[in-house]
Coordinates of C-alpha atoms and ligand atoms in Angstrom, one line a residue:
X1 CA 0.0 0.0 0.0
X2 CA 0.9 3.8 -0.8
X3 CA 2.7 4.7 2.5
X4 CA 0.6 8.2 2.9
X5 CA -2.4 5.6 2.5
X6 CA -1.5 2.8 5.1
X7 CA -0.6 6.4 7.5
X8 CA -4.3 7.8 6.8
X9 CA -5.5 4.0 7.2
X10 CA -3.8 4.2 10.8
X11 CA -5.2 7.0 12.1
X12 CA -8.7 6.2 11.1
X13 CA -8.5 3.2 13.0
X14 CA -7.9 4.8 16.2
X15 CA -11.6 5.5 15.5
X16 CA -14.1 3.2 16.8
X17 CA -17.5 4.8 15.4
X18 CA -19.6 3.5 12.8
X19 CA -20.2 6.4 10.4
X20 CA -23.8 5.6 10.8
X21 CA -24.4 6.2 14.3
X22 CA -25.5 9.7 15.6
X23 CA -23.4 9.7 18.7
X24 CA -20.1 11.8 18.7
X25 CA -17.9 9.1 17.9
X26 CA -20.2 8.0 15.0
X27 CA -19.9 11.5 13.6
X28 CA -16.2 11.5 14.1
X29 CA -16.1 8.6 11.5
X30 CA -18.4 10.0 9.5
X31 CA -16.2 13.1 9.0
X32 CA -13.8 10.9 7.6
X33 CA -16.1 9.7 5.3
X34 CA -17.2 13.0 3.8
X35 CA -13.8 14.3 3.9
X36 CA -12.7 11.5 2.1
X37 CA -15.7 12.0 -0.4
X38 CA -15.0 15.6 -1.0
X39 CA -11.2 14.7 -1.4
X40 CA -11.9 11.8 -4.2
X41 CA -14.3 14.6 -6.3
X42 CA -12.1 17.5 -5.7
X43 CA -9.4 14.9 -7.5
X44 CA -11.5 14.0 -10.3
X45 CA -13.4 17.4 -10.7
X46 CA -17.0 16.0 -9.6
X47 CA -19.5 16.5 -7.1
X48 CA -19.2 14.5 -3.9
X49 CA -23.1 13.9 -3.6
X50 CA -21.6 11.5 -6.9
X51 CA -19.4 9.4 -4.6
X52 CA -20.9 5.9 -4.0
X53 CA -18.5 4.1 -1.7
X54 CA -18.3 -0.1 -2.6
X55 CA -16.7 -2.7 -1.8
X56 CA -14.4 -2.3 -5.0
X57 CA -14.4 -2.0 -8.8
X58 CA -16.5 -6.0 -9.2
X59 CA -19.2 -4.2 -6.7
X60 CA -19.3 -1.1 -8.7
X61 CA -19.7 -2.8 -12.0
X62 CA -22.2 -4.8 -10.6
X63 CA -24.2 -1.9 -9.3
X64 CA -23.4 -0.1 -12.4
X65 CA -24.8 -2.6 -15.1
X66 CA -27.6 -4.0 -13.0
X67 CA -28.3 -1.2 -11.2
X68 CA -28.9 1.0 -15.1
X69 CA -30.5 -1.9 -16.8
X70 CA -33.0 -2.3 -13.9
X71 CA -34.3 1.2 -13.5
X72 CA -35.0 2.0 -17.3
X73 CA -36.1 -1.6 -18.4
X74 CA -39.4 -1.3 -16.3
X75 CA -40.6 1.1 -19.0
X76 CA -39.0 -0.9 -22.0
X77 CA -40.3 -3.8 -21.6
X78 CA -38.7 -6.7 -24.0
X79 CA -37.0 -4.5 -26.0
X80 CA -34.3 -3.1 -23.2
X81 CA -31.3 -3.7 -24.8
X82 CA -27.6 -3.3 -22.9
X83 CA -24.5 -1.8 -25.3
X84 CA -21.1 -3.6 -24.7
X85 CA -17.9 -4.0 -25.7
X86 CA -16.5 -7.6 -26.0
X87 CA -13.6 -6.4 -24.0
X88 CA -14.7 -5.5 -21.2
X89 CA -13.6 -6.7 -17.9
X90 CA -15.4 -10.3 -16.5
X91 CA -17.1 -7.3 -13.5
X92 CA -19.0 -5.9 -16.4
X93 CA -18.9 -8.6 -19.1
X94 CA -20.3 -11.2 -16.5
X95 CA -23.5 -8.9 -15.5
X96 CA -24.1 -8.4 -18.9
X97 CA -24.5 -11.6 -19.8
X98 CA -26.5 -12.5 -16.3
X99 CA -28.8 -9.8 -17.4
X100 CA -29.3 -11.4 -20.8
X101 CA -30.0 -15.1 -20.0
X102 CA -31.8 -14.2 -16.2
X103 CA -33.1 -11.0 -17.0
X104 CA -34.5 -11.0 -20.8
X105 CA -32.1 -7.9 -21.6
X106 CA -31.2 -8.1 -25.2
X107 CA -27.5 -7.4 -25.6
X108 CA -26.0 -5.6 -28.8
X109 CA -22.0 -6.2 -28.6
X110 CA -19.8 -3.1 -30.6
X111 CA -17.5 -3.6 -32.9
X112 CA -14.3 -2.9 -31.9
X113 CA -10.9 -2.3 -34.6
X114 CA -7.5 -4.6 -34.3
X115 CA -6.2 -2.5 -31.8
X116 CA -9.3 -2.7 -29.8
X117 CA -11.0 0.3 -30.0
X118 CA -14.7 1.1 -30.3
X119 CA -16.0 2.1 -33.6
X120 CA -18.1 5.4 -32.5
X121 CA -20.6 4.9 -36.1
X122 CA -21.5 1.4 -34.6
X123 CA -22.3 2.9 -31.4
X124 CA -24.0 5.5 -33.2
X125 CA -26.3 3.0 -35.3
X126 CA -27.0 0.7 -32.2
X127 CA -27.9 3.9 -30.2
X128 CA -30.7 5.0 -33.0
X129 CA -32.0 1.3 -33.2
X130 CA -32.2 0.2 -29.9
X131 CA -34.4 0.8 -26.9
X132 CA -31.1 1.2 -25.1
X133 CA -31.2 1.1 -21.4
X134 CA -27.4 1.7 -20.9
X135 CA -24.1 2.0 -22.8
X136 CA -20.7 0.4 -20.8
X137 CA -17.6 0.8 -22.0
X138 CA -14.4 0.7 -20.3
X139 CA -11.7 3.7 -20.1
X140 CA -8.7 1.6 -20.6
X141 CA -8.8 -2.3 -21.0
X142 CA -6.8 -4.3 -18.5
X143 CA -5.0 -6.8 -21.0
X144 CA -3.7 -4.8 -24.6
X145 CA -3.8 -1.2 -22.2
X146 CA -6.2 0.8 -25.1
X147 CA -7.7 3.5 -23.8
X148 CA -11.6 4.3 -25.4
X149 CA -12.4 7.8 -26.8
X150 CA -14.6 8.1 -23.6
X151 CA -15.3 11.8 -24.3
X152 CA -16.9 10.7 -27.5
X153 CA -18.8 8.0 -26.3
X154 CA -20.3 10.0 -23.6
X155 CA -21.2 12.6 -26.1
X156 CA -23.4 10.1 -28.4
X157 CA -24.8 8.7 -25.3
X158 CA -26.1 12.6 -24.0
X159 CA -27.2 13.1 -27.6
X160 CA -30.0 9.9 -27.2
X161 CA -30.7 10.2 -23.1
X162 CA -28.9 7.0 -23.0
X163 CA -26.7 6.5 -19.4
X164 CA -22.6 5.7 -20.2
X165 CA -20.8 3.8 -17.7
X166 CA -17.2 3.6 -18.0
X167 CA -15.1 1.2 -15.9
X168 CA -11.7 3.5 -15.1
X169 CA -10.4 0.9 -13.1
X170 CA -7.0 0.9 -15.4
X171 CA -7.3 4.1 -16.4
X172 CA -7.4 6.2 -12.8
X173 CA -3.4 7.2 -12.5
X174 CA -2.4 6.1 -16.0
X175 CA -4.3 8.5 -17.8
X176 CA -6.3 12.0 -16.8
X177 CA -9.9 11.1 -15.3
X178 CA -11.4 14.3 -15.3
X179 CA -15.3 13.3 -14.8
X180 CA -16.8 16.4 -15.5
X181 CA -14.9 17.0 -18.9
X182 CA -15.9 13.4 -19.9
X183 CA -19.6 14.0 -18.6
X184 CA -20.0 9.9 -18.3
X185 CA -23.1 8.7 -15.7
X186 CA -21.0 6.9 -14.3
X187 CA -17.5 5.6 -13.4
X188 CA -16.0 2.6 -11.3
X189 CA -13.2 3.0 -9.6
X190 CA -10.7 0.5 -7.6
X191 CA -8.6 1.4 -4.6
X192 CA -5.8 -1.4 -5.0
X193 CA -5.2 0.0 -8.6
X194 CA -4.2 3.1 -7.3
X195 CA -1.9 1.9 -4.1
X196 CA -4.6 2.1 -1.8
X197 CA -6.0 -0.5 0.6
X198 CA -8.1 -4.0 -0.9
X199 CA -11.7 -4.3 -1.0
X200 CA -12.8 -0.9 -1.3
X201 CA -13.9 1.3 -4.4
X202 CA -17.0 3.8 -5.6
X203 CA -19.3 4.1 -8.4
X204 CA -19.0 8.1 -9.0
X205 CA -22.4 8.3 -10.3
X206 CA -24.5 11.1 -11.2
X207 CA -27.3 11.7 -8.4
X208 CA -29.7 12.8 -11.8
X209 CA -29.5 9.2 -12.7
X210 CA -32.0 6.7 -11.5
X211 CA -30.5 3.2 -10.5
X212 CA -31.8 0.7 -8.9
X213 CA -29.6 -0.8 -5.7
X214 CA -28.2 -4.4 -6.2
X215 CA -27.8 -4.2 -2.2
X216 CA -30.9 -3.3 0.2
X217 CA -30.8 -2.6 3.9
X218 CA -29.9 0.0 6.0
X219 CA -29.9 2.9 3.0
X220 CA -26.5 4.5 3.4
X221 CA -25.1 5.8 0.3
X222 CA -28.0 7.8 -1.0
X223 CA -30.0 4.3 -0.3
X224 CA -28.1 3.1 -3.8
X225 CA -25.9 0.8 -1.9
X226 CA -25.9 0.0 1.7
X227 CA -23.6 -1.7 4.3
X228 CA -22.1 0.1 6.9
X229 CA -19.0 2.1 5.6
X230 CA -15.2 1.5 6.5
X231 CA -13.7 4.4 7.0
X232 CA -10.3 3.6 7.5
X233 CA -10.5 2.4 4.1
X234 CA -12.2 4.8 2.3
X235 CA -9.3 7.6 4.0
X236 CA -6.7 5.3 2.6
X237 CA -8.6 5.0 -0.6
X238 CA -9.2 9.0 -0.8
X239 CA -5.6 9.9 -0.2
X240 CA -4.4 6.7 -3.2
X241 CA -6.7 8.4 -5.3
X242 CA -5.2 11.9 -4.4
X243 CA -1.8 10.7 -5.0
X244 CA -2.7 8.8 -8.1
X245 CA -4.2 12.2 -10.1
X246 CA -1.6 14.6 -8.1
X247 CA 1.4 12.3 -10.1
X248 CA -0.1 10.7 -13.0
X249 CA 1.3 12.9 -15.7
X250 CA 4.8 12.3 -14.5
X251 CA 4.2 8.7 -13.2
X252 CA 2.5 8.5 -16.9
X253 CA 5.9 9.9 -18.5
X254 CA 8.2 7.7 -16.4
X255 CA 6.6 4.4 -17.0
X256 CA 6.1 5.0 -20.8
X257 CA 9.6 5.5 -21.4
X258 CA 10.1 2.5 -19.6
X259 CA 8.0 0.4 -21.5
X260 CA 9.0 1.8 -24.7
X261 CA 12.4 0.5 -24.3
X262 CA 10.8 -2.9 -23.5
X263 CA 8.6 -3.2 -26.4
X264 CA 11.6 -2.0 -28.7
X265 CA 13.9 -5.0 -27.2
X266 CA 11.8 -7.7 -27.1
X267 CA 10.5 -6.5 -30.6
X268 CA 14.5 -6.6 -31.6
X269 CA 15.2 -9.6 -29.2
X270 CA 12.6 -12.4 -30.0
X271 CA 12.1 -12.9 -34.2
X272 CA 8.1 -12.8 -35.0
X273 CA 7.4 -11.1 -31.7
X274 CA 3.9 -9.1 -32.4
X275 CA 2.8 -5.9 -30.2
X276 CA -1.0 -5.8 -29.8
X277 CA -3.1 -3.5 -29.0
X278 CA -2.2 -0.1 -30.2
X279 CA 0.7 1.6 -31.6
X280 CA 0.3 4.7 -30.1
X281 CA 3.1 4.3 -27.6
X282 CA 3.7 7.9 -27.3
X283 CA 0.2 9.7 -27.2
X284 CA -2.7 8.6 -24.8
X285 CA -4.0 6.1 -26.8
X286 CA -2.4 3.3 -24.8
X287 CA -2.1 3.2 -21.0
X288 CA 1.4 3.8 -20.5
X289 CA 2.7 0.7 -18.6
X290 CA 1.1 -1.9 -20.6
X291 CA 2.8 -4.0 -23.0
X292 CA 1.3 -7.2 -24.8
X293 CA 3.0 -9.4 -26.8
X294 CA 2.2 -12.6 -29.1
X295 CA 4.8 -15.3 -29.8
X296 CA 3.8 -17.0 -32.5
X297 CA 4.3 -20.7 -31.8
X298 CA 4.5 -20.7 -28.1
X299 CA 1.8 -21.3 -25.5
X300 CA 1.4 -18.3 -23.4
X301 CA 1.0 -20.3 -20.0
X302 CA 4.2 -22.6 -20.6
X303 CA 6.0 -19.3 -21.4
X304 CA 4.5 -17.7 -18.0
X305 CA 5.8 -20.4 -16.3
X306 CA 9.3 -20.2 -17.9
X307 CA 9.8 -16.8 -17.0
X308 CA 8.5 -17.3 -14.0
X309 CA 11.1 -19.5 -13.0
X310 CA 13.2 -16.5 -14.1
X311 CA 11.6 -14.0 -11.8
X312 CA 9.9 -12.4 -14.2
X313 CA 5.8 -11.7 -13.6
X314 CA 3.5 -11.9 -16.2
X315 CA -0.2 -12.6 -17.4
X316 CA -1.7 -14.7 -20.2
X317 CA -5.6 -13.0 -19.4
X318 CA -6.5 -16.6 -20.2
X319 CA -9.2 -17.9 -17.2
X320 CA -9.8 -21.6 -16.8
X321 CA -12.9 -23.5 -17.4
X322 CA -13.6 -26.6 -16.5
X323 CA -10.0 -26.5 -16.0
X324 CA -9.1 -26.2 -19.4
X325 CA -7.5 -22.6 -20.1
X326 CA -9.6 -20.5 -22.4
X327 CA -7.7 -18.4 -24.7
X328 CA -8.4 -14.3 -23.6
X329 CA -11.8 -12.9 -24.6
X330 CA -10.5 -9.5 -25.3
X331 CA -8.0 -10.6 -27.8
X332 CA -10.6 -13.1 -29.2
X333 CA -12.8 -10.0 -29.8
X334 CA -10.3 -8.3 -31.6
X335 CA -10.5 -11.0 -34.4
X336 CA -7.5 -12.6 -33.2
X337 CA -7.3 -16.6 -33.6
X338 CA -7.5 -18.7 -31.0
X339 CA -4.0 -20.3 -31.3
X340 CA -2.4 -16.9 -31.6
X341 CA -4.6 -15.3 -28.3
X342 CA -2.9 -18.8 -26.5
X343 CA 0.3 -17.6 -27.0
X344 CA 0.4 -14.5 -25.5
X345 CA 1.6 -12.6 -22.8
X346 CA 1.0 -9.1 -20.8
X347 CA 4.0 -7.2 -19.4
X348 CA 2.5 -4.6 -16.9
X349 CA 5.2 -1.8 -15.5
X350 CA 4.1 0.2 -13.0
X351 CA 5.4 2.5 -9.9
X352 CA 8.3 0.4 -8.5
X353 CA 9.4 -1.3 -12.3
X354 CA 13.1 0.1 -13.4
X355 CA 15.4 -0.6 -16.4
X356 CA 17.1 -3.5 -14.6
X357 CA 13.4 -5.3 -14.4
X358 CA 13.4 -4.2 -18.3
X359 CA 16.8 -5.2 -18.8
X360 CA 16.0 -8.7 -17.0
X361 CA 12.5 -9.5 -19.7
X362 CA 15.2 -8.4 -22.9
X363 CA 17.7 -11.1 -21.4
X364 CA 15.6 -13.7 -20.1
X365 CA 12.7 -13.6 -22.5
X366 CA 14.8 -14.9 -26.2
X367 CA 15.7 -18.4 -24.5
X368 CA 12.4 -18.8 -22.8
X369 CA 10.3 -18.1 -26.1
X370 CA 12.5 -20.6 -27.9
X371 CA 11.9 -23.2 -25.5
X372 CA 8.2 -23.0 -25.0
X373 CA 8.0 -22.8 -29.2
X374 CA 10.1 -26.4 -28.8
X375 CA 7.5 -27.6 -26.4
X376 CA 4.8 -26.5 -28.4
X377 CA 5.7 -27.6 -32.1
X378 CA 6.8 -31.2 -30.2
X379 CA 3.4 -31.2 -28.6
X380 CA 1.7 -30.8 -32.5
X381 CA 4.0 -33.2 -33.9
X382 CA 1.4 -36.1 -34.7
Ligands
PLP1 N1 -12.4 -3.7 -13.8 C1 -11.1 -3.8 -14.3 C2 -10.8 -3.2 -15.6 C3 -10.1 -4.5 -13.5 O1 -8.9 -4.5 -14.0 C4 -10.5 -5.0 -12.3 C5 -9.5 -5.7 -11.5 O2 -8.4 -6.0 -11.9 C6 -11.8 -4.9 -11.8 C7 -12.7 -4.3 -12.6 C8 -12.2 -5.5 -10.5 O3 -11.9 -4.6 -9.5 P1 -11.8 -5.2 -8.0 O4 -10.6 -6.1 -7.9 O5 -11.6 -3.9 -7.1 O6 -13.0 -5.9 -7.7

């Protein structure tokens, strides 16, 4: 954790109220609370009657998705249709598809281009055809790092009364969140992401848009989500949050040199390497410590392992089912095949990665791709 976070965290916790409670040391913790609220929309130039707390970015999907798609679909009937992108996290993909086989929401998936991007005249056709009860689409995608034209998005969305959600989960520290500017309905947001403490989040939501809780009970938050609130973590998470916007330009300009140099030597190092995702490795179009490679040939989880064994960390974005690894949806979405998504890999830089740890994936990365290419083409050999 972010040390000014864990040192907000501590001093919270001398606190015993529960922000609920009217006595003085309930409103003691409730200070926190609202200070923490008003600190979180000062950062991302919102209101702080927006700021739902959650348990994280999962719960504020949920809420998000469900939450939309349940207070507008009462008036369309059969016809309520969610808007998607295929690449969206499992906390918004996951809801979607609950809503379509539990709910009878009809689901219009956009088309997105090779590097992963939304195309804004399909959005624009499946706004005008639709009885559209929301639109999600995420600010920057977890796996190949592109970041949507948000701005745009919300802007079509206004135009038809539709609501945007936008998961910013990557995108909060990488990127500038400026909520207003964008003028989404509303945003998810992760503590972890951003250095601050597990299991806590917020849907920044507009208070002019009706949604309909996912969690019932003792009303906090507006009534939109209740549970009593942890205020320790939420301080932590408001200060993360703080640091995160106060440094993300130059934490933004550090890291994408970084990564730069990685993508050029592996690129130079390993023969047939690909980049996905998009070549916009100087501009905003990218998150700036996200790097995602396919080796053509190789299996992407015997190549984890491999360089794993070489104390190097990476992710395939492959999940298991049924114990079998499924190749990644997101690349899968991008047309890619299923053999090339399997052998692929992210490389993810972020606060603490140097030119040594970059240094290290140019060295150790050549032998290990020629090994897992072995094991693979032996493994086809009939
Ligand atoms: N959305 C995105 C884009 C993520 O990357 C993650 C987690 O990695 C989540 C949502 C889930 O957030 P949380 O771990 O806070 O539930």
């Amino acid at each position: 954790m972010l040390a000014a976070a864990r040192q907000r965290w501590l001093e919270a916790t001398e606190l015993v109220g529960n922000p609920s409670s009217l006595h003085s040391a309930g409103r003691a913790a409730r200070r926190i609370v609202e200070e923490a609220r008003e600190q979180i929309a000062e950062a991302l130039d919102t209101r702080p009657s927006a700021v739902i707390f959650t348990s994280g970015g999962t719960e504020s999907d949920n809420l998000a998705v469900k939450g939309l798609f349940w207070s507008r679909a009462a008036t369309m009937g059969e016809s309520a249709t969610v808007i998607a992108s295929g690449i969206e996290h499992h906390a918004v993909l996951d809801p979607v598809e609950w809503l379509e086989k539990h709910e009878g929401a009809r689901v219009r998936w956009l088309q997105v281009d090779a590097a992963g991007r939304v195309d804004l005249e399909d959005l624009e056709r499946a706004l005008t055809a639709d009885a559209v009860s929301l639109v999600t689409v995420m600010w920057a995608n977890n796996e190949i790092g592109t970041v949507q034209p948000v701005a745009e998005i919300a802007a079509l969305c206004r135009a038809t009364g539709v609501p945007f959600h936008t998961d910013a989960v990557q995108a909060l520290g990488q990127v500038p969140v400026d909520i207003h500017a964008v003028g989404a309905s509303a945003v998810t947001l992760s503590s972890h992401k951003v250095g601050g403490p597990f299991g806590v989040g917020a849907l920044i939501l507009d208070p002019a848009v009706p949604v309909t809780p996912v969690l019932h009970g003792g009303g906090q938050e507006r009534d939109v989500r209740s549970g009593t609130l942890d205020a320790p973590a939420i301080a932590a998470f408001a200060e993360a949050v703080h640091h995160a916007v106060q440094h993300q330009s130059l934490h933004a300009a550090q890291v994408r040199d970084l990564r730069n140099a990685m993508v050029a030597g592996v690129l130079a190092s390993v023969p047939g390497a690909v980049l996905n995702g998009s070549d916009d490795l100087a501009g905003g179009g990218r998150l700036p410590g996200n790097a995602h490679f396919t080796f053509p040939g190789c299996e992407g989880d015997a190549l984890l392992m491999l360089l794993d064994a070489a104390g190097v960390d990476c992710s395939t974005g492959s999940a298991c089912t049924a114990g079998i690894p499924e190749p990644s949806h997101v690349l899968l979405a991008l047309g890619v095949d299923e053999q090339t998504a399997r052998g692929s890999l992210r490389f993810s830089l972020g606060r603490t990665s140097t030119q040594a740890d970059v240094d290290r994936v140019i060295a150790v990365l050549p032998p290990a791709v020629e090994r897992a290419a072995r094991a693979g083409s032996a493994r086809r050999r009939p």
